[in-house]
Amino acid sequence: FELGTFSHAEHLQILTDALKLSIDEVWVCGSSFYDAAAGLPQVKRFISRETLAMEWSKNKLIGALVLLKGSRSMAMEKLTEYL
């Protein structure tokens, strides 16, 4: 969307940086992150916000710190009801 031709490289860089941190799990959703994480088996990837919401509704995250970030069009705030 906003990143144009740099989208894949920027999403991959964010994932690379996140994996260097002391984070237990990295989960991503949306087609850009889904594609960027294709070669990263340690990243749990979901094609859409809805598929991530289905996972969270089946498996509640107890005691987890969850950071949600996405472009405005992703409407990530709709996931908070599943936490």
PDB file of C-alpha atoms in Angstrom:
ATOM      1  CA  PHE A   1       0.000   0.000   0.000  1.00  0.00           C
ATOM      2  CA  GLU A   2       1.971   2.981   1.290  1.00  0.00           C
ATOM      3  CA  LEU A   3       5.433   1.520   0.672  1.00  0.00           C
ATOM      4  CA  GLY A   4       5.094   0.811  -3.030  1.00  0.00           C
ATOM      5  CA  THR A   5       8.035  -1.019  -4.568  1.00  0.00           C
ATOM      6  CA  PHE A   6       9.854  -1.051  -1.215  1.00  0.00           C
ATOM      7  CA  SER A   7       7.080  -2.996   0.528  1.00  0.00           C
ATOM      8  CA  HIS A   8       8.588  -6.485   0.459  1.00  0.00           C
ATOM      9  CA  ALA A   9      12.074  -5.347   1.485  1.00  0.00           C
ATOM     10  CA  GLU A  10      10.747  -3.176   4.322  1.00  0.00           C
ATOM     11  CA  HIS A  11       8.472  -5.888   5.705  1.00  0.00           C
ATOM     12  CA  LEU A  12      11.332  -8.388   5.557  1.00  0.00           C
ATOM     13  CA  GLN A  13      13.624  -5.923   7.360  1.00  0.00           C
ATOM     14  CA  ILE A  14      11.063  -5.475  10.150  1.00  0.00           C
ATOM     15  CA  LEU A  15      10.872  -9.250  10.554  1.00  0.00           C
ATOM     16  CA  THR A  16      14.646  -9.598  10.540  1.00  0.00           C
ATOM     17  CA  ASP A  17      14.955  -6.909  13.217  1.00  0.00           C
ATOM     18  CA  ALA A  18      12.172  -8.426  15.339  1.00  0.00           C
ATOM     19  CA  LEU A  19      13.798 -11.858  15.257  1.00  0.00           C
ATOM     20  CA  LYS A  20      17.013 -10.358  16.682  1.00  0.00           C
ATOM     21  CA  LEU A  21      15.146  -9.221  19.808  1.00  0.00           C
ATOM     22  CA  SER A  22      14.309 -11.242  22.912  1.00  0.00           C
ATOM     23  CA  ILE A  23      10.779 -11.926  21.724  1.00  0.00           C
ATOM     24  CA  ASP A  24       9.266 -15.346  22.369  1.00  0.00           C
ATOM     25  CA  GLU A  25       7.096 -15.385  19.258  1.00  0.00           C
ATOM     26  CA  VAL A  26       6.564 -13.211  16.212  1.00  0.00           C
ATOM     27  CA  TRP A  27       3.149 -13.437  14.590  1.00  0.00           C
ATOM     28  CA  VAL A  28       2.228 -11.446  11.488  1.00  0.00           C
ATOM     29  CA  CYS A  29      -0.851 -10.979   9.376  1.00  0.00           C
ATOM     30  CA  GLY A  30      -1.687  -9.413   6.069  1.00  0.00           C
ATOM     31  CA  SER A  31      -0.463 -10.303   2.622  1.00  0.00           C
ATOM     32  CA  SER A  32       2.723  -8.207   2.759  1.00  0.00           C
ATOM     33  CA  PHE A  33       3.998  -9.774   5.982  1.00  0.00           C
ATOM     34  CA  TYR A  34       2.676 -13.183   4.937  1.00  0.00           C
ATOM     35  CA  ASP A  35       4.800 -13.060   1.795  1.00  0.00           C
ATOM     36  CA  ALA A  36       7.846 -11.567   3.537  1.00  0.00           C
ATOM     37  CA  ALA A  37       7.811 -14.289   6.217  1.00  0.00           C
ATOM     38  CA  ALA A  38       7.546 -17.154   3.728  1.00  0.00           C
ATOM     39  CA  GLY A  39      11.169 -18.211   4.300  1.00  0.00           C
ATOM     40  CA  LEU A  40      11.122 -17.673   8.060  1.00  0.00           C
ATOM     41  CA  PRO A  41       9.735 -20.788   9.777  1.00  0.00           C
ATOM     42  CA  GLN A  42      10.050 -19.171  13.222  1.00  0.00           C
ATOM     43  CA  VAL A  43       7.397 -16.593  12.281  1.00  0.00           C
ATOM     44  CA  LYS A  44       3.737 -17.553  12.587  1.00  0.00           C
ATOM     45  CA  ARG A  45       2.002 -15.988   9.623  1.00  0.00           C
ATOM     46  CA  PHE A  46      -1.628 -15.365   8.801  1.00  0.00           C
ATOM     47  CA  ILE A  47      -2.925 -14.092   5.489  1.00  0.00           C
ATOM     48  CA  SER A  48      -5.559 -11.854   7.068  1.00  0.00           C
ATOM     49  CA  ARG A  49      -6.702 -10.278  10.311  1.00  0.00           C
ATOM     50  CA  GLU A  50      -9.636 -12.681  10.290  1.00  0.00           C
ATOM     51  CA  THR A  51      -7.442 -15.797  10.169  1.00  0.00           C
ATOM     52  CA  LEU A  52      -5.364 -14.447  13.062  1.00  0.00           C
ATOM     53  CA  ALA A  53      -8.561 -13.714  15.014  1.00  0.00           C
ATOM     54  CA  MET A  54      -9.704 -17.311  14.461  1.00  0.00           C
ATOM     55  CA  GLU A  55      -6.406 -18.586  15.889  1.00  0.00           C
ATOM     56  CA  TRP A  56      -6.653 -16.306  18.917  1.00  0.00           C
ATOM     57  CA  SER A  57     -10.266 -17.296  19.546  1.00  0.00           C
ATOM     58  CA  LYS A  58      -9.208 -20.982  19.622  1.00  0.00           C
ATOM     59  CA  ASN A  59      -6.015 -20.460  21.646  1.00  0.00           C
ATOM     60  CA  LYS A  60      -6.191 -17.645  24.183  1.00  0.00           C
ATOM     61  CA  LEU A  61      -2.950 -15.835  24.938  1.00  0.00           C
ATOM     62  CA  ILE A  62      -2.689 -15.877  28.718  1.00  0.00           C
ATOM     63  CA  GLY A  63      -0.104 -13.572  30.286  1.00  0.00           C
ATOM     64  CA  ALA A  64       1.298 -12.512  26.932  1.00  0.00           C
ATOM     65  CA  LEU A  65       2.432  -9.040  25.986  1.00  0.00           C
ATOM     66  CA  VAL A  66       1.036  -8.421  22.513  1.00  0.00           C
ATOM     67  CA  LEU A  67       2.101  -5.510  20.342  1.00  0.00           C
ATOM     68  CA  LEU A  68      -0.266  -4.774  17.460  1.00  0.00           C
ATOM     69  CA  LYS A  69       0.939  -2.686  14.559  1.00  0.00           C
ATOM     70  CA  GLY A  70      -0.439  -2.262  11.090  1.00  0.00           C
ATOM     71  CA  SER A  71      -1.339   0.265   8.482  1.00  0.00           C
ATOM     72  CA  ARG A  72      -4.594   2.085   9.101  1.00  0.00           C
ATOM     73  CA  SER A  73      -6.324  -0.052   6.471  1.00  0.00           C
ATOM     74  CA  MET A  74      -5.563  -3.218   8.471  1.00  0.00           C
ATOM     75  CA  ALA A  75      -7.781  -2.036  11.382  1.00  0.00           C
ATOM     76  CA  MET A  76      -5.697  -4.013  13.873  1.00  0.00           C
ATOM     77  CA  GLU A  77      -7.701  -2.622  16.799  1.00  0.00           C
ATOM     78  CA  LYS A  78     -10.427  -5.113  15.873  1.00  0.00           C
ATOM     79  CA  LEU A  79      -8.163  -7.877  17.191  1.00  0.00           C
ATOM     80  CA  THR A  80      -8.199  -6.581  20.766  1.00  0.00           C
ATOM     81  CA  GLU A  81     -11.486  -8.372  21.503  1.00  0.00           C
ATOM     82  CA  TYR A  82      -9.675 -11.692  21.014  1.00  0.00           C
ATOM     83  CA  LEU A  83      -6.967 -10.980  23.571  1.00  0.00           C
TER      84      LEU A  83
END
